[in-house]
Each structure stands twice: as structure tokens, then as C-alpha cells.
Coordinates of N, CA, C and O in Angstrom, one line a residue:
M1 N -10.6 -26.0 6.0 CA -11.5 -25.2 4.6 C -10.5 -25.0 3.8 O -9.4 -25.4 3.1
S2 N -11.7 -25.3 2.7 CA -11.3 -25.4 1.1 C -10.7 -24.2 0.3 O -11.0 -23.1 0.6
L3 N -9.9 -24.1 -0.2 CA -9.3 -23.4 -1.6 C -10.5 -23.0 -2.6 O -10.6 -23.5 -3.4
H4 N -10.8 -21.4 -2.8 CA -11.8 -20.6 -4.1 C -10.4 -20.1 -4.1 O -9.2 -19.4 -4.0
R5 N -10.4 -20.0 -5.8 CA -9.9 -18.9 -6.7 C -10.6 -18.5 -7.6 O -12.1 -18.9 -8.4
L6 N -10.8 -17.4 -7.8 CA -11.8 -16.6 -8.6 C -10.1 -15.5 -9.6 O -9.3 -14.7 -9.1
I7 N -10.8 -15.7 -10.8 CA -9.8 -15.0 -12.1 C -10.7 -14.0 -12.5 O -12.0 -14.2 -13.4
Y8 N -10.7 -13.2 -12.8 CA -10.8 -11.8 -13.7 C -10.2 -10.8 -14.2 O -8.6 -11.1 -14.1
L9 N -10.9 -10.4 -15.1 CA -9.7 -9.2 -16.2 C -10.9 -8.0 -15.8 O -12.0 -7.6 -15.7
S10 N -10.2 -6.5 -15.8 CA -10.5 -5.4 -15.5 C -9.8 -4.1 -16.5 O -8.6 -4.6 -16.5
Y11 N -10.6 -3.4 -16.6 CA -10.0 -2.1 -17.6 C -9.0 -1.3 -16.7 O -10.1 -0.6 -15.9
A12 N -8.4 -0.5 -16.6 CA -7.6 0.9 -15.8 C -8.3 1.7 -16.7 O -8.6 2.0 -17.6
R13 N -8.4 2.5 -15.5 CA -9.2 4.2 -15.9 C -8.0 4.5 -17.0 O -6.8 4.5 -16.8
P14 N -8.4 5.7 -17.6 CA -7.2 7.0 -18.6 C -6.3 7.3 -17.6 O -7.1 8.0 -16.4
G15 N -5.0 7.5 -17.6 CA -4.3 8.4 -17.2 C -3.7 7.5 -16.4 O -3.2 8.0 -15.3
L16 N -3.6 6.6 -16.1 CA -3.4 5.4 -14.7 C -1.7 5.7 -14.6 O -1.4 5.1 -16.3
N17 N -1.5 5.9 -13.9 CA 0.5 5.8 -14.2 C 0.8 5.6 -12.9 O 0.2 3.9 -11.8
Y18 N 2.3 5.2 -13.1 CA 3.1 4.1 -12.1 C 2.7 4.1 -11.1 O 3.0 3.2 -10.0
N19 N 2.9 5.5 -10.4 CA 2.5 5.5 -8.8 C 1.3 5.4 -8.6 O 0.9 4.8 -7.4
D20 N 0.1 5.5 -8.8 CA -1.1 4.5 -9.1 C -1.3 3.2 -9.1 O -1.5 2.7 -8.3
L21 N -0.2 2.3 -9.8 CA 0.0 1.2 -10.0 C 0.3 0.3 -8.2 O 0.3 -0.1 -7.6
R22 N 1.6 1.4 -8.1 CA 2.4 1.1 -6.7 C 1.8 1.1 -5.3 O 1.4 0.6 -4.5
D23 N 0.6 2.3 -5.9 CA -0.2 2.6 -4.7 C -1.5 1.4 -4.8 O -1.6 0.6 -3.5
I24 N -1.9 0.8 -5.5 CA -2.6 -0.1 -5.9 C -2.0 -1.8 -5.3 O -2.8 -2.1 -4.5
M25 N -0.8 -1.7 -5.4 CA -0.4 -3.0 -4.9 C -0.2 -2.7 -3.6 O -0.3 -3.9 -2.6
F26 N 0.5 -1.8 -3.4 CA 0.5 -1.4 -1.9 C -0.5 -2.0 -1.1 O -0.5 -2.4 -0.1
K27 N -1.6 -1.1 -1.0 CA -3.0 -1.0 -0.4 C -3.4 -2.9 -0.5 O -3.9 -3.4 0.2
S28 N -3.5 -3.1 -2.1 CA -3.7 -4.7 -2.1 C -3.2 -5.8 -1.5 O -3.7 -6.6 -0.5
E29 N -1.9 -5.5 -1.0 CA -1.1 -6.4 0.1 C -1.4 -6.4 1.4 O -1.4 -7.6 1.9
I30 N -1.8 -4.9 1.7 CA -2.8 -5.3 3.2 C -3.4 -5.4 3.5 O -4.2 -6.0 4.0
N31 N -4.5 -5.0 2.4 CA -6.2 -5.2 2.4 C -6.0 -7.2 2.6 O -6.5 -7.4 3.1
N32 N -5.0 -7.5 1.4 CA -5.6 -8.7 0.9 C -4.8 -10.1 2.7 O -5.0 -11.0 3.0
A33 N -3.7 -9.3 3.0 CA -2.8 -10.0 4.2 C -3.9 -10.1 5.6 O -4.3 -11.2 5.9
K34 N -4.7 -8.9 5.5 CA -5.4 -8.4 6.8 C -6.9 -9.6 6.6 O -7.3 -9.8 7.5
A35 N -7.0 -9.6 5.6 CA -8.2 -10.9 4.9 C -8.5 -11.8 5.0 O -9.1 -12.9 5.2
G36 N -6.8 -12.2 5.0 CA -6.2 -13.7 5.0 C -6.5 -14.6 3.3 O -6.7 -15.4 3.5
I37 N -6.4 -13.5 2.0 CA -6.6 -13.7 1.3 C -4.9 -14.0 0.3 O -4.2 -12.9 0.6
T38 N -4.8 -14.8 -0.5 CA -3.6 -14.8 -1.5 C -3.9 -14.2 -2.8 O -5.6 -14.3 -3.1
G39 N -2.9 -14.2 -3.8 CA -3.5 -13.9 -5.3 C -2.5 -13.2 -5.8 O -0.9 -13.2 -5.7
M40 N -2.9 -12.8 -7.3 CA -1.4 -12.4 -8.2 C -2.1 -10.8 -8.6 O -3.7 -11.1 -9.4
L41 N -1.5 -10.3 -9.3 CA -1.9 -8.8 -10.0 C -1.1 -8.9 -10.9 O 0.0 -8.8 -11.0
C42 N -1.8 -9.0 -12.2 CA -0.7 -8.5 -13.4 C -1.4 -7.2 -14.2 O -2.5 -7.0 -14.2
F43 N -0.8 -6.4 -14.7 CA -1.1 -5.2 -15.4 C 0.3 -4.9 -16.9 O 1.0 -5.2 -16.9
G44 N -1.2 -5.4 -18.0 CA -0.7 -4.5 -19.3 C -1.5 -4.3 -20.1 O -2.4 -4.6 -20.3
N45 N -0.4 -3.2 -21.3 CA -2.0 -2.7 -22.0 C -3.0 -2.0 -21.8 O -4.3 -2.4 -22.4
N46 N -3.0 -1.7 -20.2 CA -4.6 -0.7 -20.0 C -5.3 -1.9 -19.3 O -6.3 -1.4 -19.5
I47 N -4.9 -3.3 -19.1 CA -5.9 -4.5 -18.3 C -5.1 -4.9 -17.5 O -3.6 -5.1 -16.9
F48 N -6.1 -4.9 -16.4 CA -5.8 -5.8 -15.1 C -6.1 -6.9 -15.3 O -7.1 -7.7 -15.4
L49 N -5.0 -8.1 -14.9 CA -5.6 -9.6 -14.5 C -5.8 -9.7 -12.9 O -4.0 -9.7 -12.6
Q50 N -6.6 -10.4 -12.5 CA -6.1 -10.1 -10.6 C -6.9 -11.9 -10.6 O -7.5 -12.7 -10.8
I51 N -5.9 -12.6 -9.4 CA -6.4 -13.8 -9.0 C -6.8 -13.5 -7.5 O -5.5 -13.2 -6.9
L52 N -8.0 -14.0 -7.1 CA -7.5 -14.0 -5.9 C -8.0 -15.5 -5.2 O -8.5 -16.4 -5.8
E53 N -7.4 -16.3 -3.8 CA -7.2 -17.6 -3.6 C -7.4 -16.9 -2.2 O -7.1 -16.1 -1.3
G54 N -8.6 -17.7 -1.6 CA -9.0 -18.0 -0.3 C -10.0 -18.5 0.1 O -11.0 -19.1 -0.7
N55 N -10.5 -18.6 1.4 CA -12.1 -18.6 1.7 C -13.2 -17.7 0.8 O -13.1 -16.7 0.2
R56 N -14.4 -19.1 0.2 CA -14.9 -18.2 -0.8 C -15.9 -17.2 0.0 O -15.9 -16.0 -1.2
K57 N -16.1 -17.0 0.6 CA -16.9 -15.7 1.5 C -16.0 -14.1 0.9 O -16.4 -13.8 0.8
I58 N -14.8 -14.6 2.0 CA -14.0 -13.5 1.6 C -13.4 -13.2 0.0 O -13.1 -12.3 -0.1
V59 N -13.1 -14.0 -0.6 CA -13.1 -14.3 -2.1 C -13.6 -13.2 -2.6 O -13.4 -12.0 -3.1
N60 N -15.2 -13.5 -2.7 CA -16.6 -12.5 -3.2 C -16.6 -11.4 -2.5 O -16.8 -10.8 -3.2
Q61 N -16.2 -11.4 -1.0 CA -16.7 -10.4 -0.3 C -15.1 -9.0 -1.3 O -15.9 -7.6 -1.6
T62 N -14.2 -10.0 -1.5 CA -13.4 -8.8 -1.6 C -13.5 -8.6 -3.5 O -13.0 -7.0 -3.4
Y63 N -13.9 -9.5 -4.1 CA -14.5 -9.1 -5.6 C -14.9 -8.1 -5.5 O -14.9 -6.9 -6.1
H64 N -16.3 -8.2 -4.7 CA -17.1 -6.8 -4.7 C -17.2 -5.5 -4.9 O -17.4 -4.7 -4.9
R65 N -15.8 -5.7 -3.5 CA -15.5 -4.7 -3.1 C -14.5 -3.6 -3.6 O -14.6 -2.5 -4.3
I66 N -13.7 -4.5 -4.5 CA -13.1 -4.3 -5.7 C -13.7 -3.4 -7.0 O -13.5 -2.5 -7.7
A67 N -14.9 -4.7 -7.3 CA -15.9 -3.7 -8.5 C -16.7 -2.4 -8.4 O -16.9 -2.1 -9.1
Q68 N -16.6 -2.0 -6.7 CA -17.4 -1.1 -6.7 C -16.3 0.0 -6.6 O -16.3 1.1 -6.9
D69 N -15.1 -0.2 -6.9 CA -13.7 1.1 -7.2 C -13.5 1.5 -8.2 O -13.8 1.0 -9.4

């Protein structure tokens, strides 16, 4: 299996608070573990920096699911 990496930026919705961020992190950890991918999520100035790593198909599926959210 080859490792693929996807890096992207997105903007948080207005009014995002600390509890929302914790919820996003919790759900991301569970979903990524189930999918067999890893990554990193950074947040600052109302911008997310996300890195997803793993199987190309799964990384792409995960990105498209996140983009719909």
C-alpha cells in the first residue's frame, strides 16, 4: 500500500466555540481510526488546516465527506 497525503484549508462557521472544536476532534479520531487513516487538524484565526494520510481511495472519500459537512 502506498501512502497518500492530502492537505487543505477550510474556514470555520461563524460562532464556532471550544465545545464544537472538541466534538470535531472526537468524531474525527473515531472516524479516521475506523477508516484506517491518520492525519492532523490545526485551528487558528477561524481557519482549519487538515492533513489526511492513508490509502488514496479512503483519503479521497474522507475528504469528500468532510467537504459536504
